[in-house]
Amino acid sequence: MTQDVEKRWNDPRTARKATGYAVGVIVVALALMGAAILWGTNSGQDCTDAAFAVCTDPARQILVFGPALVLLLGGLGALLTAYRTWKRGGRWPIWQGAGWALLVLMVVYATISVRAVI
């Protein structure tokens, strides 16, 4: 078992898994964002006076909260995997880094997109 204070956390297999997980979560969030934009812009409503191209309320709500929720759940899932890896004595900091990266992306996305509902 390695000590947590040691800096020998080189594990290419775990790094590939964590990176693939994080990229997968980001792709799902982007797909949800794209679907909400397509749904909102192709709704057939005329929203020339709106500040945003997505003018229907359900599409706007999904656009704001959907990808943020996907990133939040993905980040929490990565942190849970980090905890489980730590309990097994594995290289957990890699998963912790993926979790924090997804949570930071969630905060950035939520901060930028909240203007659509205010």
N, CA, C and O atoms as a DFTB+ gen file, in Angstrom:
472 C
 N C O
     1  1       0.849      -1.183       0.000
     2  2       0.000       0.000       0.000
     3  2       0.888       1.237       0.000
     4  3       1.845       1.317       0.770
     5  1       0.581       2.185      -0.846
     6  2       1.370       3.403      -0.916
     7  2       0.874       4.396       0.121
     8  3      -0.297       4.397       0.500
     9  1       1.774       5.221       0.558
    10  2       1.414       6.279       1.488
    11  2       0.863       7.467       0.713
    12  3       1.296       7.736      -0.407
    13  1      -0.080       8.167       1.297
    14  2      -0.675       9.314       0.622
    15  2       0.310      10.456       0.443
    16  3       0.132      11.285      -0.450
    17  1       1.337      10.517       1.266
    18  2       2.290      11.612       1.157
    19  2       3.317      11.375       0.060
    20  3       4.023      12.300      -0.341
    21  1       3.406      10.146      -0.427
    22  2       4.308       9.869      -1.525
    23  2       3.744      10.454      -2.808
    24  3       2.527      10.522      -2.977
    25  1       4.604      10.868      -3.697
    26  2       4.165      11.497      -4.942
    27  2       4.306      10.553      -6.132
    28  3       4.403      11.013      -7.270
    29  1       4.320       9.268      -5.897
    30  2       4.409       8.300      -6.987
    31  2       3.010       7.807      -7.341
    32  3       2.629       6.685      -7.006
    33  1       2.262       8.655      -8.016
    34  2       0.895       8.328      -8.378
    35  2       0.778       8.050      -9.863
    36  3      -0.284       8.270     -10.445
    37  1       1.817       7.584     -10.475
    38  2       1.808       7.321     -11.901
    39  2       1.081       5.999     -12.159
    40  3       1.567       4.930     -11.791
    41  1      -0.070       6.085     -12.786
    42  2      -0.854       4.904     -13.128
    43  2      -1.574       5.192     -14.444
    44  3      -2.691       5.711     -14.435
    45  1      -0.945       4.861     -15.582
    46  2      -1.534       5.198     -16.881
    47  2      -2.923       4.600     -17.101
    48  3      -3.775       5.236     -17.722
    49  1      -3.159       3.402     -16.606
    50  2      -4.468       2.765     -16.805
    51  2      -5.572       3.543     -16.089
    52  3      -6.630       3.799     -16.663
    53  1      -5.326       3.910     -14.857
    54  2      -6.315       4.694     -14.109
    55  2      -6.480       6.077     -14.722
    56  3      -7.591       6.606     -14.767
    57  1      -5.396       6.663     -15.190
    58  2      -5.487       7.984     -15.828
    59  2      -6.330       7.917     -17.095
    60  3      -7.111       8.828     -17.368
    61  1      -6.177       6.844     -17.872
    62  2      -7.004       6.686     -19.078
    63  2      -8.472       6.513     -18.715
    64  3      -9.344       7.085     -19.369
    65  1      -8.748       5.737     -17.688
    66  2     -10.139       5.533     -17.265
    67  2     -10.757       6.842     -16.781
    68  3     -11.878       7.178     -17.165
    69  1     -10.038       7.578     -15.948
    70  2     -10.567       8.833     -15.411
    71  2     -10.745       9.872     -16.512
    72  3     -11.733      10.606     -16.524
    73  1      -9.798       9.932     -17.430
    74  2      -9.910      10.875     -18.545
    75  2     -11.079      10.510     -19.452
    76  3     -11.832      11.386     -19.878
    77  1     -11.234       9.230     -19.748
    78  2     -12.357       8.786     -20.557
    79  2     -13.694       9.081     -19.893
    80  3     -14.653       9.475     -20.557
    81  1     -13.752       8.891     -18.594
    82  2     -14.971       9.193     -17.843
    83  2     -15.296      10.681     -17.919
    84  3     -16.431      11.060     -18.210
    85  1     -14.295      11.524     -17.657
    86  2     -14.518      12.972     -17.678
    87  2     -14.918      13.451     -19.076
    88  3     -15.824      14.273     -19.214
    89  1     -14.250      12.943     -20.101
    90  2     -14.601      13.330     -21.475
    91  2     -16.012      12.857     -21.814
    92  3     -16.758      13.577     -22.478
    93  1     -16.385      11.668     -21.371
    94  2     -17.729      11.160     -21.602
    95  2     -18.794      12.032     -20.963
    96  3     -19.824      12.309     -21.577
    97  1     -18.553      12.463     -19.739
    98  2     -19.507      13.338     -19.051
    99  2     -19.621      14.675     -19.778
   100  3     -20.720      15.210     -19.923
   101  1     -18.504      15.211     -20.232
   102  2     -18.521      16.486     -20.946
   103  2     -19.269      16.345     -22.271
   104  3     -20.013      17.246     -22.660
   105  1     -19.079      15.232     -22.961
   106  2     -19.781      15.001     -24.233
   107  2     -21.287      14.906     -24.001
   108  3     -22.063      15.452     -24.784
   109  1     -21.711      14.222     -22.941
   110  2     -23.141      14.133     -22.632
   111  2     -23.705      15.519     -22.309
   112  3     -24.803      15.854     -22.755
   113  1     -22.972      16.324     -21.543
   114  2     -23.433      17.678     -21.217
   115  2     -23.530      18.533     -22.480
   116  3     -24.493      19.283     -22.643
   117  1     -22.553      18.430     -23.367
   118  2     -22.603      19.189     -24.616
   119  2     -23.734      18.719     -25.526
   120  3     -24.363      19.532     -26.203
   121  1     -23.994      17.414     -25.545
   122  2     -25.101      16.895     -26.357
   123  2     -26.436      17.394     -25.826
   124  3     -27.321      17.743     -26.608
   125  1     -26.590      17.432     -24.516
   126  2     -27.822      17.958     -23.929
   127  2     -27.972      19.445     -24.224
   128  3     -29.073      19.915     -24.511
   129  1     -26.883      20.177     -24.155
   130  2     -26.918      21.591     -24.475
   131  2     -27.299      21.804     -25.943
   132  3     -28.125      22.662     -26.256
   133  1     -26.700      21.028     -26.829
   134  2     -27.025      21.140     -28.256
   135  2     -28.474      20.780     -28.546
   136  3     -29.128      21.433     -29.360
   137  1     -28.977      19.745     -27.885
   138  2     -30.372      19.350     -28.085
   139  2     -31.323      20.437     -27.600
   140  3     -32.332      20.712     -28.250
   141  1     -31.016      21.051     -26.475
   142  2     -31.866      22.130     -25.962
   143  2     -31.832      23.342     -26.891
   144  3     -32.857      23.993     -27.093
   145  1     -30.683      23.645     -27.450
   146  2     -30.582      24.775     -28.376
   147  2     -31.369      24.480     -29.649
   148  3     -32.103      25.339     -30.138
   149  1     -31.219      23.268     -30.189
   150  2     -31.966      22.907     -31.398
   151  2     -33.471      22.931     -31.143
   152  3     -34.230      23.426     -31.975
   153  1     -33.903      22.409     -30.015
   154  2     -35.318      22.391     -29.683
   155  2     -35.855      23.813     -29.520
   156  3     -36.943      24.136     -29.996
   157  1     -35.081      24.650     -28.845
   158  2     -35.524      26.020     -28.598
   159  2     -35.539      26.890     -29.836
   160  3     -36.417      27.740     -29.982
   161  1     -34.584      26.696     -30.731
   162  2     -34.539      27.532     -31.925
   163  2     -35.480      27.045     -33.021
   164  3     -35.876      27.827     -33.885
   165  1     -35.844      25.766     -32.996
   166  2     -36.749      25.220     -34.006
   167  2     -38.166      25.045     -33.483
   168  3     -38.923      24.232     -34.011
   169  1     -38.528      25.789     -32.465
   170  2     -39.860      25.636     -31.872
   171  2     -40.954      26.272     -32.715
   172  3     -42.136      25.997     -32.504
   173  1     -40.584      27.101     -33.651
   174  2     -41.569      27.741     -34.512
   175  2     -42.114      29.045     -33.963
   176  3     -42.930      29.700     -34.611
   177  1     -41.674      29.426     -32.778
   178  2     -42.130      30.693     -32.208
   179  2     -41.240      31.821     -32.701
   180  3     -40.038      31.645     -32.900
   181  1     -41.848      32.977     -32.892
   182  2     -41.089      34.155     -33.293
   183  2     -40.626      34.876     -32.032
   184  3     -41.443      35.389     -31.268
   185  1     -39.337      34.912     -31.824
   186  2     -38.814      35.548     -30.609
   187  2     -37.805      36.629     -30.988
   188  3     -36.684      36.649     -30.481
   189  1     -38.208      37.513     -31.868
   190  2     -37.297      38.567     -32.309
   191  2     -37.020      39.568     -31.204
   192  3     -35.983      40.231     -31.220
   193  1     -37.931      39.692     -30.240
   194  2     -37.721      40.641     -29.151
   195  2     -36.945      40.031     -27.988
   196  3     -36.591      40.751     -27.054
   197  1     -36.673      38.735     -28.015
   198  2     -35.963      38.072     -26.920
   199  2     -34.469      38.358     -27.005
   200  3     -33.923      38.604     -28.080
   201  1     -33.826      38.320     -25.849
   202  2     -32.385      38.570     -25.794
   203  2     -31.576      37.348     -26.216
   204  3     -30.395      37.470     -26.542
   205  1     -32.202      36.167     -26.215
   206  2     -31.515      34.929     -26.554
   207  2     -32.241      34.243     -27.699
   208  3     -33.427      34.483     -27.923
   209  1     -31.531      33.396     -28.419
   210  2     -32.141      32.672     -29.537
   211  2     -33.137      31.627     -29.045
   212  3     -34.094      31.301     -29.748
   213  1     -32.916      31.101     -27.845
   214  2     -33.838      30.134     -27.258
   215  2     -34.867      30.914     -26.450
   216  3     -34.544      31.491     -25.411
   217  1     -36.114      30.929     -26.934
   218  2     -37.091      31.784     -26.276
   219  2     -38.202      31.022     -25.569
   220  3     -38.999      31.646     -24.868
   221  1     -38.294      29.698     -25.719
   222  2     -39.316      28.948     -24.999
   223  2     -38.802      28.613     -23.608
   224  3     -37.629      28.287     -23.426
   225  1     -39.693      28.698     -22.634
   226  2     -39.264      28.477     -21.252
   227  2     -38.741      27.065     -20.972
   228  3     -37.696      26.942     -20.332
   229  1     -39.407      25.995     -21.413
   230  2     -38.844      24.668     -21.116
   231  2     -37.455      24.465     -21.717
   232  3     -36.567      23.916     -21.063
   233  1     -37.268      24.900     -22.945
   234  2     -35.948      24.733     -23.574
   235  2     -34.898      25.574     -22.864
   236  3     -33.754      25.147     -22.708
   237  1     -35.284      26.757     -22.439
   238  2     -34.332      27.619     -21.728
   239  2     -33.961      27.019     -20.374
   240  3     -32.799      27.072     -19.973
   241  1     -34.934      26.452     -19.671
   242  2     -34.649      25.816     -18.382
   243  2     -33.723      24.611     -18.550
   244  3     -32.789      24.417     -17.773
   245  1     -34.000      23.805     -19.582
   246  2     -33.138      22.645     -19.840
   247  2     -31.740      23.110     -20.238
   248  3     -30.749      22.499     -19.837
   249  1     -31.652      24.168     -21.009
   250  2     -30.358      24.688     -21.437
   251  2     -29.541      25.186     -20.252
   252  3     -28.320      25.027     -20.227
   253  1     -30.204      25.782     -19.278
   254  2     -29.484      26.317     -18.121
   255  2     -29.134      25.222     -17.119
   256  3     -27.989      25.126     -16.676
   257  1     -30.112      24.398     -16.763
   258  2     -29.907      23.468     -15.657
   259  2     -29.476      22.068     -16.079
   260  3     -28.852      21.364     -15.285
   261  1     -29.785      21.643     -17.296
   262  2     -29.472      20.283     -17.733
   263  2     -27.985      19.964     -17.751
   264  3     -27.551      19.056     -17.042
   265  1     -27.185      20.687     -18.545
   266  2     -25.746      20.386     -18.566
   267  2     -25.068      20.599     -17.207
   268  3     -24.134      19.875     -16.861
   269  1     -25.529      21.578     -16.447
   270  2     -24.942      21.785     -15.119
   271  2     -25.222      20.582     -14.218
   272  3     -24.357      20.166     -13.447
   273  1     -26.418      20.032     -14.315
   274  2     -26.759      18.854     -13.517
   275  2     -25.945      17.639     -13.961
   276  3     -25.495      16.858     -13.123
   277  1     -25.754      17.475     -15.264
   278  2     -24.939      16.365     -15.772
   279  2     -23.505      16.490     -15.264
   280  3     -22.910      15.501     -14.836
   281  1     -22.949      17.698     -15.311
   282  2     -21.579      17.907     -14.823
   283  2     -21.488      17.693     -13.316
   284  3     -20.501      17.146     -12.824
   285  1     -22.517      18.125     -12.577
   286  2     -22.528      17.917     -11.123
   287  2     -22.550      16.430     -10.794
   288  3     -21.750      15.962      -9.983
   289  1     -23.457      15.686     -11.415
   290  2     -23.538      14.253     -11.143
   291  2     -22.270      13.523     -11.593
   292  3     -21.823      12.587     -10.930
   293  1     -21.692      13.951     -12.718
   294  2     -20.441      13.350     -13.171
   295  2     -19.297      13.618     -12.209
   296  3     -18.494      12.725     -11.935
   297  1     -19.214      14.841     -11.693
   298  2     -18.173      15.176     -10.720
   299  2     -18.325      14.400      -9.429
   300  3     -17.343      13.918      -8.865
   301  1     -19.565      14.278      -8.959
   302  2     -19.802      13.506      -7.738
   303  2     -19.506      12.026      -7.955
   304  3     -19.011      11.347      -7.055
   305  1     -19.810      11.529      -9.154
   306  2     -19.480      10.140      -9.475
   307  2     -17.981       9.903      -9.484
   308  3     -17.515       8.869      -9.007
   309  1     -17.224      10.842     -10.016
   310  2     -15.764      10.704     -10.024
   311  2     -15.204      10.775      -8.606
   312  3     -14.267      10.048      -8.275
   313  1     -15.766      11.639      -7.772
   314  2     -15.297      11.713      -6.388
   315  2     -15.659      10.443      -5.614
   316  3     -14.895      10.003      -4.756
   317  1     -16.809       9.860      -5.912
   318  2     -17.179       8.588      -5.288
   319  2     -16.218       7.481      -5.728
   320  3     -15.830       6.635      -4.923
   321  1     -15.840       7.492      -6.996
   322  2     -14.866       6.522      -7.488
   323  2     -13.510       6.748      -6.824
   324  3     -12.801       5.786      -6.530
   325  1     -13.144       7.998      -6.585
   326  2     -11.888       8.291      -5.883
   327  2     -11.922       7.721      -4.468
   328  3     -10.931       7.166      -3.994
   329  1     -13.051       7.855      -3.803
   330  2     -13.187       7.320      -2.446
   331  2     -13.080       5.793      -2.448
   332  3     -12.400       5.206      -1.606
   333  1     -13.758       5.167      -3.401
   334  2     -13.694       3.706      -3.481
   335  2     -12.289       3.228      -3.816
   336  3     -11.837       2.211      -3.290
   337  1     -11.601       3.951      -4.681
   338  2     -10.229       3.600      -5.027
   339  2      -9.311       3.785      -3.822
   340  3      -8.402       2.983      -3.606
   341  1      -9.539       4.825      -3.046
   342  2      -8.756       5.057      -1.831
   343  2      -8.961       3.920      -0.831
   344  3      -8.011       3.462      -0.196
   345  1     -10.217       3.468      -0.695
   346  2     -10.508       2.378       0.241
   347  2      -9.816       1.079      -0.181
   348  3      -9.446       0.271       0.670
   349  1      -9.641       0.877      -1.484
   350  2      -8.952      -0.308      -1.983
   351  2      -7.436      -0.148      -1.941
   352  3      -6.709      -1.117      -2.164
   353  1      -6.951       1.054      -1.661
   354  2      -5.509       1.295      -1.615
   355  2      -4.917       1.632      -2.965
   356  3      -3.715       1.469      -3.174
   357  1      -5.747       2.102      -3.889
   358  2      -5.283       2.428      -5.230
   359  2      -4.844       3.871      -5.375
   360  3      -4.690       4.589      -4.387
   361  1      -4.647       4.283      -6.598
   362  2      -4.200       5.644      -6.915
   363  2      -5.411       6.557      -7.082
   364  3      -5.852       6.809      -8.203
   365  1      -5.933       7.040      -5.993
   366  2      -7.166       7.819      -5.973
   367  2      -7.022       9.255      -6.427
   368  3      -8.013       9.807      -6.908
   369  1      -5.853       9.926      -6.316
   370  2      -5.801      11.343      -6.700
   371  2      -6.154      11.608      -8.159
   372  3      -6.582      12.709      -8.504
   373  1      -5.977      10.610      -9.013
   374  2      -6.314      10.787     -10.425
   375  2      -7.822      10.981     -10.565
   376  3      -8.274      11.864     -11.293
   377  1      -8.596      10.155      -9.867
   378  2     -10.050      10.285      -9.912
   379  2     -10.514      11.555      -9.207
   380  3     -11.488      12.182      -9.623
   381  1      -9.822      11.927      -8.151
   382  2     -10.184      13.165      -7.457
   383  2      -9.974      14.363      -8.373
   384  3     -10.792      15.284      -8.387
   385  1      -8.898      14.358      -9.128
   386  2      -8.661      15.443     -10.080
   387  2      -9.739      15.516     -11.144
   388  3     -10.175      16.606     -11.513
   389  1     -10.175      14.360     -11.644
   390  2     -11.257      14.349     -12.638
   391  2     -12.543      14.893     -12.032
   392  3     -13.268      15.648     -12.680
   393  1     -12.827      14.513     -10.793
   394  2     -14.036      14.997     -10.126
   395  2     -14.026      16.502      -9.927
   396  3     -15.018      17.178     -10.201
   397  1     -12.904      17.024      -9.450
   398  2     -12.826      18.470      -9.237
   399  2     -12.872      19.231     -10.558
   400  3     -13.459      20.312     -10.626
   401  1     -12.263      18.683     -11.606
   402  2     -12.325      19.349     -12.916
   403  2     -13.763      19.442     -13.406
   404  3     -14.171      20.481     -13.924
   405  1     -14.544      18.360     -13.248
   406  2     -15.946      18.392     -13.666
   407  2     -16.767      19.353     -12.813
   408  3     -17.658      20.030     -13.327
   409  1     -16.477      19.418     -11.523
   410  2     -17.216      20.352     -10.661
   411  2     -16.879      21.805     -11.003
   412  3     -17.753      22.670     -10.960
   413  1     -15.631      22.072     -11.339
   414  2     -15.257      23.429     -11.751
   415  2     -15.946      23.794     -13.063
   416  3     -16.427      24.917     -13.217
   417  1     -15.998      22.853     -14.011
   418  2     -16.713      23.111     -15.259
   419  2     -18.196      23.364     -15.001
   420  3     -18.808      24.193     -15.675
   421  1     -18.775      22.661     -14.037
   422  2     -20.175      22.867     -13.689
   423  2     -20.399      24.277     -13.160
   424  3     -21.369      24.932     -13.542
   425  1     -19.525      24.746     -12.296
   426  2     -19.667      26.094     -11.747
   427  2     -19.495      27.141     -12.843
   428  3     -20.241      28.119     -12.884
   429  1     -18.529      26.947     -13.726
   430  2     -18.318      27.896     -14.823
   431  2     -19.532      27.929     -15.745
   432  3     -20.000      29.006     -16.116
   433  1     -20.044      26.758     -16.118
   434  2     -21.209      26.708     -17.001
   435  2     -22.429      27.333     -16.330
   436  3     -23.158      28.100     -16.959
   437  1     -22.652      27.014     -15.068
   438  2     -23.810      27.566     -14.363
   439  2     -23.700      29.078     -14.228
   440  3     -24.701      29.784     -14.345
   441  1     -22.513      29.573     -13.988
   442  2     -22.322      31.020     -13.861
   443  2     -22.607      31.735     -15.171
   444  3     -23.225      32.799     -15.179
   445  1     -22.163      31.157     -16.271
   446  2     -22.364      31.796     -17.562
   447  2     -23.815      31.673     -18.026
   448  3     -24.374      32.625     -18.571
   449  1     -24.423      30.515     -17.815
   450  2     -25.756      30.271     -18.371
   451  2     -26.893      30.824     -17.526
   452  3     -28.020      30.904     -18.014
   453  1     -26.650      31.198     -16.312
   454  2     -27.731      31.677     -15.456
   455  2     -28.307      33.006     -15.964
   456  3     -29.418      33.380     -15.589
   457  1     -27.570      33.710     -16.803
   458  2     -28.076      34.957     -17.373
   459  2     -29.324      34.729     -18.235
   460  3     -30.116      35.648     -18.442
   461  1     -29.490      33.515     -18.728
   462  2     -30.639      33.219     -19.593
   463  2     -31.955      33.203     -18.831
   464  3     -33.010      33.394     -19.435
   465  1     -31.925      32.982     -17.535
   466  2     -33.178      32.917     -16.761
   467  2     -33.376      34.143     -15.889
   468  3     -34.459      34.339     -15.338
   469  1     -32.374      34.951     -15.756
   470  2     -32.514      36.165     -14.922
   471  2     -33.107      37.293     -15.741
   472  3     -33.303      38.393     -15.226
